[in-house]
JSON list of C-alpha atoms in Angstrom, two decimals:
[
{"chain": "A", "resi": 1, "resn": "MET", "atom": "CA", "xyz": [-19.35, 7.33, -65.39]},
{"chain": "A", "resi": 2, "resn": "ALA", "atom": "CA", "xyz": [-23.16, 6.93, -64.89]},
{"chain": "A", "resi": 3, "resn": "ILE", "atom": "CA", "xyz": [-24.60, 9.00, -61.98]},
{"chain": "A", "resi": 4, "resn": "ALA", "atom": "CA", "xyz": [-28.05, 8.86, -60.59]},
{"chain": "A", "resi": 5, "resn": "PHE", "atom": "CA", "xyz": [-29.43, 12.06, -58.87]},
{"chain": "A", "resi": 6, "resn": "VAL", "atom": "CA", "xyz": [-32.33, 11.99, -56.69]},
{"chain": "A", "resi": 7, "resn": "ASP", "atom": "CA", "xyz": [-33.93, 15.39, -55.32]},
{"chain": "A", "resi": 8, "resn": "ASP", "atom": "CA", "xyz": [-37.20, 16.64, -55.37]},
{"chain": "A", "resi": 9, "resn": "HIS", "atom": "CA", "xyz": [-36.25, 20.14, -56.27]},
{"chain": "A", "resi": 10, "resn": "GLU", "atom": "CA", "xyz": [-36.00, 20.94, -60.03]},
{"chain": "A", "resi": 11, "resn": "MET", "atom": "CA", "xyz": [-33.87, 23.51, -59.39]},
{"chain": "A", "resi": 12, "resn": "VAL", "atom": "CA", "xyz": [-31.22, 21.51, -57.51]},
{"chain": "A", "resi": 13, "resn": "LEU", "atom": "CA", "xyz": [-31.26, 18.74, -60.39]},
{"chain": "A", "resi": 14, "resn": "GLU", "atom": "CA", "xyz": [-31.02, 21.19, -63.08]},
{"chain": "A", "resi": 15, "resn": "GLY", "atom": "CA", "xyz": [-28.20, 23.08, -61.40]},
{"chain": "A", "resi": 16, "resn": "PHE", "atom": "CA", "xyz": [-26.42, 19.56, -60.73]},
{"chain": "A", "resi": 17, "resn": "LYS", "atom": "CA", "xyz": [-26.77, 18.46, -64.19]},
{"chain": "A", "resi": 18, "resn": "SER", "atom": "CA", "xyz": [-25.82, 21.68, -65.80]},
{"chain": "A", "resi": 19, "resn": "TYR", "atom": "CA", "xyz": [-22.47, 21.83, -63.59]},
{"chain": "A", "resi": 20, "resn": "MET", "atom": "CA", "xyz": [-21.55, 18.06, -64.60]},
{"chain": "A", "resi": 21, "resn": "GLN", "atom": "CA", "xyz": [-22.17, 18.62, -68.09]},
{"chain": "A", "resi": 22, "resn": "LYS", "atom": "CA", "xyz": [-19.62, 21.76, -67.66]},
{"chain": "A", "resi": 23, "resn": "LYS", "atom": "CA", "xyz": [-17.22, 19.27, -66.42]},
{"chain": "A", "resi": 24, "resn": "GLY", "atom": "CA", "xyz": [-17.52, 16.80, -68.90]},
{"chain": "A", "resi": 25, "resn": "LEU", "atom": "CA", "xyz": [-20.10, 14.30, -66.98]},
{"chain": "A", "resi": 26, "resn": "ASN", "atom": "CA", "xyz": [-22.81, 13.89, -69.31]},
{"chain": "A", "resi": 27, "resn": "MET", "atom": "CA", "xyz": [-24.41, 10.67, -67.81]},
{"chain": "A", "resi": 28, "resn": "VAL", "atom": "CA", "xyz": [-26.51, 12.07, -65.68]},
{"chain": "A", "resi": 29, "resn": "GLU", "atom": "CA", "xyz": [-29.91, 11.15, -64.82]},
{"chain": "A", "resi": 30, "resn": "ALA", "atom": "CA", "xyz": [-32.22, 13.13, -62.55]},
{"chain": "A", "resi": 31, "resn": "PHE", "atom": "CA", "xyz": [-35.06, 11.78, -60.45]},
{"chain": "A", "resi": 32, "resn": "SER", "atom": "CA", "xyz": [-37.50, 13.63, -58.28]},
{"chain": "A", "resi": 33, "resn": "THR", "atom": "CA", "xyz": [-38.62, 10.61, -56.31]},
{"chain": "A", "resi": 34, "resn": "GLY", "atom": "CA", "xyz": [-37.08, 7.24, -54.82]},
{"chain": "A", "resi": 35, "resn": "HIS", "atom": "CA", "xyz": [-39.50, 5.02, -56.72]},
{"chain": "A", "resi": 36, "resn": "GLU", "atom": "CA", "xyz": [-38.57, 6.84, -60.10]},
{"chain": "A", "resi": 37, "resn": "LEU", "atom": "CA", "xyz": [-35.08, 5.75, -59.45]},
{"chain": "A", "resi": 38, "resn": "LEU", "atom": "CA", "xyz": [-36.10, 2.32, -58.37]},
{"chain": "A", "resi": 39, "resn": "SER", "atom": "CA", "xyz": [-38.05, 1.86, -61.60]},
{"chain": "A", "resi": 40, "resn": "ARG", "atom": "CA", "xyz": [-35.19, 3.04, -63.58]},
{"chain": "A", "resi": 41, "resn": "MET", "atom": "CA", "xyz": [-33.34, 0.54, -61.76]},
{"chain": "A", "resi": 42, "resn": "GLU", "atom": "CA", "xyz": [-35.14, -2.28, -63.28]},
{"chain": "A", "resi": 43, "resn": "ASN", "atom": "CA", "xyz": [-33.39, -1.45, -66.49]},
{"chain": "A", "resi": 44, "resn": "ARG", "atom": "CA", "xyz": [-29.94, -0.37, -65.42]},
{"chain": "A", "resi": 45, "resn": "VAL", "atom": "CA", "xyz": [-27.75, 0.28, -62.59]},
{"chain": "A", "resi": 46, "resn": "PHE", "atom": "CA", "xyz": [-25.42, 3.46, -61.81]},
{"chain": "A", "resi": 47, "resn": "ASP", "atom": "CA", "xyz": [-21.91, 3.87, -60.90]},
{"chain": "A", "resi": 48, "resn": "ILE", "atom": "CA", "xyz": [-22.88, 6.55, -58.22]},
{"chain": "A", "resi": 49, "resn": "TYR", "atom": "CA", "xyz": [-26.13, 7.41, -56.49]},
{"chain": "A", "resi": 50, "resn": "ILE", "atom": "CA", "xyz": [-26.68, 10.62, -54.96]},
{"chain": "A", "resi": 51, "resn": "ALA", "atom": "CA", "xyz": [-29.80, 11.36, -52.62]},
{"chain": "A", "resi": 52, "resn": "ASP", "atom": "CA", "xyz": [-31.20, 14.10, -50.71]},
{"chain": "A", "resi": 53, "resn": "VAL", "atom": "CA", "xyz": [-32.29, 12.99, -47.31]},
{"chain": "A", "resi": 54, "resn": "GLU", "atom": "CA", "xyz": [-35.77, 14.66, -47.51]},
{"chain": "A", "resi": 55, "resn": "LEU", "atom": "CA", "xyz": [-37.65, 12.89, -50.28]},
{"chain": "A", "resi": 56, "resn": "PRO", "atom": "CA", "xyz": [-41.45, 13.10, -50.96]},
{"chain": "A", "resi": 57, "resn": "ASP", "atom": "CA", "xyz": [-42.17, 9.33, -51.08]},
{"chain": "A", "resi": 58, "resn": "MET", "atom": "CA", "xyz": [-39.79, 7.43, -48.72]},
{"chain": "A", "resi": 59, "resn": "GLU", "atom": "CA", "xyz": [-37.20, 7.86, -46.00]},
{"chain": "A", "resi": 60, "resn": "VAL", "atom": "CA", "xyz": [-33.66, 8.10, -47.60]},
{"chain": "A", "resi": 61, "resn": "THR", "atom": "CA", "xyz": [-32.75, 5.13, -45.23]},
{"chain": "A", "resi": 62, "resn": "CYS", "atom": "CA", "xyz": [-35.39, 3.13, -46.95]},
{"chain": "A", "resi": 63, "resn": "LEU", "atom": "CA", "xyz": [-34.19, 4.22, -50.29]},
{"chain": "A", "resi": 64, "resn": "ILE", "atom": "CA", "xyz": [-30.49, 3.15, -49.37]},
{"chain": "A", "resi": 65, "resn": "ASP", "atom": "CA", "xyz": [-31.84, -0.21, -48.45]},
{"chain": "A", "resi": 66, "resn": "LEU", "atom": "CA", "xyz": [-33.52, -0.65, -51.65]},
{"chain": "A", "resi": 67, "resn": "ILE", "atom": "CA", "xyz": [-30.86, 0.70, -53.64]},
{"chain": "A", "resi": 68, "resn": "ARG", "atom": "CA", "xyz": [-28.39, -1.89, -52.15]},
{"chain": "A", "resi": 69, "resn": "GLU", "atom": "CA", "xyz": [-30.96, -4.75, -52.61]},
{"chain": "A", "resi": 70, "resn": "LYS", "atom": "CA", "xyz": [-30.72, -4.09, -56.37]},
{"chain": "A", "resi": 71, "resn": "HIS", "atom": "CA", "xyz": [-27.30, -3.28, -56.36]},
{"chain": "A", "resi": 72, "resn": "PRO", "atom": "CA", "xyz": [-25.06, -4.59, -53.61]},
{"chain": "A", "resi": 73, "resn": "GLU", "atom": "CA", "xyz": [-22.07, -2.70, -54.59]},
{"chain": "A", "resi": 74, "resn": "ALA", "atom": "CA", "xyz": [-23.77, 0.60, -54.94]},
{"chain": "A", "resi": 75, "resn": "LYS", "atom": "CA", "xyz": [-21.71, 3.68, -54.03]},
{"chain": "A", "resi": 76, "resn": "ILE", "atom": "CA", "xyz": [-24.25, 6.25, -52.44]},
{"chain": "A", "resi": 77, "resn": "ILE", "atom": "CA", "xyz": [-23.51, 10.16, -51.81]},
{"chain": "A", "resi": 78, "resn": "ILE", "atom": "CA", "xyz": [-25.90, 12.08, -49.62]},
{"chain": "A", "resi": 79, "resn": "HIS", "atom": "CA", "xyz": [-26.51, 15.50, -50.35]},
{"chain": "A", "resi": 80, "resn": "THR", "atom": "CA", "xyz": [-28.56, 17.37, -47.95]},
{"chain": "A", "resi": 81, "resn": "ILE", "atom": "CA", "xyz": [-29.23, 20.64, -46.18]},
{"chain": "A", "resi": 82, "resn": "HIS", "atom": "CA", "xyz": [-29.62, 19.04, -42.76]},
{"chain": "A", "resi": 83, "resn": "GLU", "atom": "CA", "xyz": [-27.16, 18.91, -40.20]},
{"chain": "A", "resi": 84, "resn": "GLU", "atom": "CA", "xyz": [-29.44, 18.02, -37.28]},
{"chain": "A", "resi": 85, "resn": "MET", "atom": "CA", "xyz": [-27.58, 15.20, -34.86]},
{"chain": "A", "resi": 86, "resn": "TRP", "atom": "CA", "xyz": [-30.53, 12.88, -35.43]},
{"chain": "A", "resi": 87, "resn": "VAL", "atom": "CA", "xyz": [-29.71, 13.07, -39.35]},
{"chain": "A", "resi": 88, "resn": "VAL", "atom": "CA", "xyz": [-25.93, 12.66, -38.91]},
{"chain": "A", "resi": 89, "resn": "ASN", "atom": "CA", "xyz": [-26.73, 9.52, -36.78]},
{"chain": "A", "resi": 90, "resn": "LYS", "atom": "CA", "xyz": [-29.10, 8.02, -39.26]},
{"chain": "A", "resi": 91, "resn": "ILE", "atom": "CA", "xyz": [-26.70, 8.58, -41.98]},
{"chain": "A", "resi": 92, "resn": "THR", "atom": "CA", "xyz": [-23.69, 7.42, -40.27]},
{"chain": "A", "resi": 93, "resn": "GLU", "atom": "CA", "xyz": [-25.52, 4.12, -39.48]},
{"chain": "A", "resi": 94, "resn": "LYS", "atom": "CA", "xyz": [-26.17, 3.40, -42.98]},
{"chain": "A", "resi": 95, "resn": "LYS", "atom": "CA", "xyz": [-22.43, 3.62, -43.75]},
{"chain": "A", "resi": 96, "resn": "VAL", "atom": "CA", "xyz": [-22.91, 5.72, -47.14]},
{"chain": "A", "resi": 97, "resn": "ASP", "atom": "CA", "xyz": [-19.77, 6.39, -49.14]},
{"chain": "A", "resi": 98, "resn": "GLY", "atom": "CA", "xyz": [-19.96, 10.29, -48.93]},
{"chain": "A", "resi": 99, "resn": "VAL", "atom": "CA", "xyz": [-21.88, 13.14, -47.42]},
{"chain": "A", "resi": 100, "resn": "VAL", "atom": "CA", "xyz": [-22.08, 16.88, -48.79]},
{"chain": "A", "resi": 101, "resn": "TYR", "atom": "CA", "xyz": [-24.03, 19.54, -47.48]},
{"chain": "A", "resi": 102, "resn": "LYS", "atom": "CA", "xyz": [-26.18, 21.70, -49.73]},
{"chain": "A", "resi": 103, "resn": "SER", "atom": "CA", "xyz": [-24.67, 24.79, -48.16]},
{"chain": "A", "resi": 104, "resn": "ALA", "atom": "CA", "xyz": [-21.21, 23.69, -49.93]},
{"chain": "A", "resi": 105, "resn": "HIS", "atom": "CA", "xyz": [-20.22, 24.66, -53.48]},
{"chain": "A", "resi": 106, "resn": "LEU", "atom": "CA", "xyz": [-20.95, 22.03, -56.21]},
{"chain": "A", "resi": 107, "resn": "GLU", "atom": "CA", "xyz": [-17.18, 21.63, -56.49]},
{"chain": "A", "resi": 108, "resn": "GLN", "atom": "CA", "xyz": [-17.29, 19.70, -53.29]},
{"chain": "A", "resi": 109, "resn": "LEU", "atom": "CA", "xyz": [-20.09, 17.39, -54.45]},
{"chain": "A", "resi": 110, "resn": "LEU", "atom": "CA", "xyz": [-17.60, 16.69, -57.50]},
{"chain": "A", "resi": 111, "resn": "GLU", "atom": "CA", "xyz": [-14.70, 16.07, -55.18]},
{"chain": "A", "resi": 112, "resn": "ALA", "atom": "CA", "xyz": [-17.05, 13.36, -53.68]},
{"chain": "A", "resi": 113, "resn": "ILE", "atom": "CA", "xyz": [-17.85, 11.99, -56.66]},
{"chain": "A", "resi": 114, "resn": "VAL", "atom": "CA", "xyz": [-14.50, 11.73, -57.82]},
{"chain": "A", "resi": 115, "resn": "ALA", "atom": "CA", "xyz": [-13.13, 10.00, -54.51]},
{"chain": "A", "resi": 116, "resn": "VAL", "atom": "CA", "xyz": [-15.96, 7.72, -54.48]},
{"chain": "A", "resi": 117, "resn": "ALA", "atom": "CA", "xyz": [-15.59, 6.84, -58.09]},
{"chain": "A", "resi": 118, "resn": "ASN", "atom": "CA", "xyz": [-11.71, 5.81, -56.81]},
{"chain": "A", "resi": 119, "resn": "SER", "atom": "CA", "xyz": [-13.31, 3.56, -53.97]},
{"chain": "A", "resi": 120, "resn": "SER", "atom": "CA", "xyz": [-12.61, 6.33, -51.32]},
{"chain": "A", "resi": 121, "resn": "GLN", "atom": "CA", "xyz": [-14.98, 7.96, -49.11]},
{"chain": "A", "resi": 122, "resn": "TYR", "atom": "CA", "xyz": [-15.83, 11.76, -48.94]},
{"chain": "A", "resi": 123, "resn": "TYR", "atom": "CA", "xyz": [-17.19, 13.74, -45.99]},
{"chain": "A", "resi": 124, "resn": "CYS", "atom": "CA", "xyz": [-17.40, 17.31, -46.15]},
{"chain": "A", "resi": 125, "resn": "PRO", "atom": "CA", "xyz": [-15.60, 19.40, -43.34]},
{"chain": "A", "resi": 126, "resn": "GLN", "atom": "CA", "xyz": [-19.01, 20.21, -41.88]},
{"chain": "A", "resi": 127, "resn": "PHE", "atom": "CA", "xyz": [-20.06, 16.82, -41.67]},
{"chain": "A", "resi": 128, "resn": "ARG", "atom": "CA", "xyz": [-17.22, 15.51, -40.20]},
{"chain": "A", "resi": 129, "resn": "LYS", "atom": "CA", "xyz": [-17.39, 18.10, -37.38]},
{"chain": "A", "resi": 130, "resn": "SER", "atom": "CA", "xyz": [-20.99, 16.85, -36.39]},
{"chain": "A", "resi": 131, "resn": "GLN", "atom": "CA", "xyz": [-19.63, 13.46, -36.47]},
{"chain": "A", "resi": 132, "resn": "LYS", "atom": "CA", "xyz": [-16.89, 14.25, -33.92]},
{"chain": "A", "resi": 133, "resn": "ARG", "atom": "CA", "xyz": [-19.65, 15.67, -32.04]},
{"chain": "A", "resi": 134, "resn": "LEU", "atom": "CA", "xyz": [-21.65, 12.64, -32.26]},
{"chain": "A", "resi": 135, "resn": "TYR", "atom": "CA", "xyz": [-18.82, 10.21, -31.23]},
{"chain": "A", "resi": 136, "resn": "LEU", "atom": "CA", "xyz": [-18.10, 12.33, -27.94]},
{"chain": "A", "resi": 137, "resn": "GLN", "atom": "CA", "xyz": [-21.78, 12.00, -26.94]},
{"chain": "A", "resi": 138, "resn": "ASN", "atom": "CA", "xyz": [-22.35, 8.56, -25.33]},
{"chain": "A", "resi": 139, "resn": "ASP", "atom": "CA", "xyz": [-26.43, 9.39, -24.92]},
{"chain": "A", "resi": 140, "resn": "ILE", "atom": "CA", "xyz": [-27.34, 9.61, -28.72]},
{"chain": "A", "resi": 141, "resn": "PRO", "atom": "CA", "xyz": [-30.68, 7.81, -29.51]},
{"chain": "A", "resi": 142, "resn": "SER", "atom": "CA", "xyz": [-30.35, 4.94, -31.84]},
{"chain": "A", "resi": 143, "resn": "VAL", "atom": "CA", "xyz": [-32.28, 5.51, -35.21]},
{"chain": "A", "resi": 144, "resn": "ARG", "atom": "CA", "xyz": [-35.20, 3.19, -33.82]},
{"chain": "A", "resi": 145, "resn": "GLU", "atom": "CA", "xyz": [-35.36, 5.31, -30.66]},
{"chain": "A", "resi": 146, "resn": "THR", "atom": "CA", "xyz": [-35.48, 8.58, -32.76]},
{"chain": "A", "resi": 147, "resn": "GLU", "atom": "CA", "xyz": [-38.22, 6.91, -34.77]},
{"chain": "A", "resi": 148, "resn": "VAL", "atom": "CA", "xyz": [-40.02, 6.11, -31.46]},
{"chain": "A", "resi": 149, "resn": "LEU", "atom": "CA", "xyz": [-39.37, 9.90, -30.28]},
{"chain": "A", "resi": 150, "resn": "LYS", "atom": "CA", "xyz": [-40.97, 11.26, -33.22]},
{"chain": "A", "resi": 151, "resn": "ASN", "atom": "CA", "xyz": [-44.12, 9.39, -32.64]},
{"chain": "A", "resi": 152, "resn": "ILE", "atom": "CA", "xyz": [-44.11, 10.18, -28.84]},
{"chain": "A", "resi": 153, "resn": "ALA", "atom": "CA", "xyz": [-43.91, 13.70, -29.91]},
{"chain": "A", "resi": 154, "resn": "LYS", "atom": "CA", "xyz": [-47.02, 13.41, -32.16]},
{"chain": "A", "resi": 155, "resn": "GLY", "atom": "CA", "xyz": [-49.04, 12.42, -29.28]},
{"chain": "A", "resi": 156, "resn": "LEU", "atom": "CA", "xyz": [-49.12, 8.56, -30.31]},
{"chain": "A", "resi": 157, "resn": "SER", "atom": "CA", "xyz": [-49.80, 6.18, -27.49]},
{"chain": "A", "resi": 158, "resn": "THR", "atom": "CA", "xyz": [-47.39, 3.24, -26.87]},
{"chain": "A", "resi": 159, "resn": "LYS", "atom": "CA", "xyz": [-50.02, 0.86, -28.53]},
{"chain": "A", "resi": 160, "resn": "GLU", "atom": "CA", "xyz": [-50.42, 3.23, -31.54]},
{"chain": "A", "resi": 161, "resn": "ILE", "atom": "CA", "xyz": [-46.47, 3.70, -31.99]},
{"chain": "A", "resi": 162, "resn": "ALA", "atom": "CA", "xyz": [-46.26, -0.17, -31.76]},
{"chain": "A", "resi": 163, "resn": "ALA", "atom": "CA", "xyz": [-48.70, -0.67, -34.45]},
{"chain": "A", "resi": 164, "resn": "ARG", "atom": "CA", "xyz": [-47.11, 1.94, -36.62]},
{"chain": "A", "resi": 165, "resn": "LEU", "atom": "CA", "xyz": [-43.42, 0.55, -36.33]},
{"chain": "A", "resi": 166, "resn": "PHE", "atom": "CA", "xyz": [-44.37, -3.08, -36.29]},
{"chain": "A", "resi": 167, "resn": "ILE", "atom": "CA", "xyz": [-42.95, -3.75, -32.71]},
{"chain": "A", "resi": 168, "resn": "SER", "atom": "CA", "xyz": [-44.14, -4.88, -29.55]},
{"chain": "A", "resi": 169, "resn": "GLU", "atom": "CA", "xyz": [-45.69, -2.50, -26.61]},
{"chain": "A", "resi": 170, "resn": "ASN", "atom": "CA", "xyz": [-42.89, -3.81, -24.42]},
{"chain": "A", "resi": 171, "resn": "THR", "atom": "CA", "xyz": [-40.29, -2.96, -27.11]},
{"chain": "A", "resi": 172, "resn": "VAL", "atom": "CA", "xyz": [-41.74, 0.68, -27.24]},
{"chain": "A", "resi": 173, "resn": "GLU", "atom": "CA", "xyz": [-41.75, 1.15, -23.48]},
{"chain": "A", "resi": 174, "resn": "ASN", "atom": "CA", "xyz": [-38.21, -0.07, -23.27]},
{"chain": "A", "resi": 175, "resn": "HIS", "atom": "CA", "xyz": [-37.17, 2.67, -26.18]},
{"chain": "A", "resi": 176, "resn": "ARG", "atom": "CA", "xyz": [-39.31, 5.10, -23.94]},
{"chain": "A", "resi": 177, "resn": "LYS", "atom": "CA", "xyz": [-37.35, 4.33, -21.00]},
{"chain": "A", "resi": 178, "resn": "ASN", "atom": "CA", "xyz": [-33.87, 4.70, -23.01]},
{"chain": "A", "resi": 179, "resn": "LEU", "atom": "CA", "xyz": [-35.07, 8.19, -24.16]},
{"chain": "A", "resi": 180, "resn": "PHE", "atom": "CA", "xyz": [-35.76, 9.23, -20.73]},
{"chain": "A", "resi": 181, "resn": "ARG", "atom": "CA", "xyz": [-32.14, 8.02, -19.72]},
{"chain": "A", "resi": 182, "resn": "LYS", "atom": "CA", "xyz": [-30.29, 9.42, -22.69]},
{"chain": "A", "resi": 183, "resn": "LEU", "atom": "CA", "xyz": [-32.11, 12.78, -22.77]},
{"chain": "A", "resi": 184, "resn": "HIS", "atom": "CA", "xyz": [-31.89, 13.04, -18.71]},
{"chain": "A", "resi": 185, "resn": "SER", "atom": "CA", "xyz": [-35.69, 14.03, -18.60]},
{"chain": "A", "resi": 186, "resn": "HIS", "atom": "CA", "xyz": [-38.21, 13.30, -16.07]},
{"chain": "A", "resi": 187, "resn": "ASN", "atom": "CA", "xyz": [-41.45, 14.02, -18.09]},
{"chain": "A", "resi": 188, "resn": "MET", "atom": "CA", "xyz": [-42.89, 14.20, -21.44]},
{"chain": "A", "resi": 189, "resn": "ALA", "atom": "CA", "xyz": [-42.58, 17.92, -22.01]},
{"chain": "A", "resi": 190, "resn": "GLU", "atom": "CA", "xyz": [-38.87, 18.16, -20.73]},
{"chain": "A", "resi": 191, "resn": "LEU", "atom": "CA", "xyz": [-38.21, 15.04, -23.16]},
{"chain": "A", "resi": 192, "resn": "ILE", "atom": "CA", "xyz": [-39.60, 16.76, -26.24]},
{"chain": "A", "resi": 193, "resn": "VAL", "atom": "CA", "xyz": [-37.88, 20.12, -25.37]},
{"chain": "A", "resi": 194, "resn": "LYS", "atom": "CA", "xyz": [-34.68, 18.36, -24.89]},
{"chain": "A", "resi": 195, "resn": "ALA", "atom": "CA", "xyz": [-35.05, 16.51, -28.06]},
{"chain": "A", "resi": 196, "resn": "ILE", "atom": "CA", "xyz": [-36.06, 19.45, -30.24]},
{"chain": "A", "resi": 197, "resn": "ALA", "atom": "CA", "xyz": [-33.13, 21.76, -28.66]},
{"chain": "A", "resi": 198, "resn": "ALA", "atom": "CA", "xyz": [-30.55, 18.90, -29.37]},
{"chain": "A", "resi": 199, "resn": "GLY", "atom": "CA", "xyz": [-31.73, 18.59, -32.93]},
{"chain": "A", "resi": 200, "resn": "TYR", "atom": "CA", "xyz": [-33.18, 14.93, -32.86]},
{"chain": "A", "resi": 201, "resn": "ILE", "atom": "CA", "xyz": [-36.45, 16.05, -33.78]},
{"chain": "A", "resi": 202, "resn": "ASN", "atom": "CA", "xyz": [-37.84, 19.15, -35.78]},
{"chain": "A", "resi": 203, "resn": "PRO", "atom": "CA", "xyz": [-40.32, 21.25, -33.94]},
{"chain": "A", "resi": 204, "resn": "GLU", "atom": "CA", "xyz": [-42.81, 20.54, -36.88]},
{"chain": "A", "resi": 205, "resn": "GLU", "atom": "CA", "xyz": [-42.97, 16.84, -35.77]},
{"chain": "A", "resi": 206, "resn": "THR", "atom": "CA", "xyz": [-44.50, 17.66, -32.39]},
{"chain": "A", "resi": 207, "resn": "ILE", "atom": "CA", "xyz": [-47.66, 18.98, -34.63]}
]
């Protein structure tokens, strides 16, 4: 079983490879960026792709799309430290085959690999709990609304957001109205505070 593991932390990569070798899985290739993996996929595809949410060169959602473009039957597992609701929403919308938080033991990641290799899905218990919270809330911003929200938090104007996301200014304004409604906010400051409190954006994204 050939496994591609993408993470920009060398200790995580080495720890995973070492653990897999102990379990008899030697066909593991490690990549520190999404572009490294995509370049390798010019010559081969893998049985399972494991990727962190935070990569230095691209959004994981973009990487997922590009992997599936090259390998439509790709089986993808997300391995991340992020448990924020906007991350849960983003991963859920991409319909990946498995999710394991980095706070879990590597044994859970191995269980995910075995399950996904046998055409099943595997979501760690913590992610399942987060998904239940997500499904109980009807006012979760969509992925696109979250992108607009992040740019609003950075202080960008409607025109600047439209140019950055390649959408019309009217579309940006519609997303803005939906965000105010979904987060029950009456002004920009309240919107940002509630978005941070709910975990839709990181405080650093307001800088």
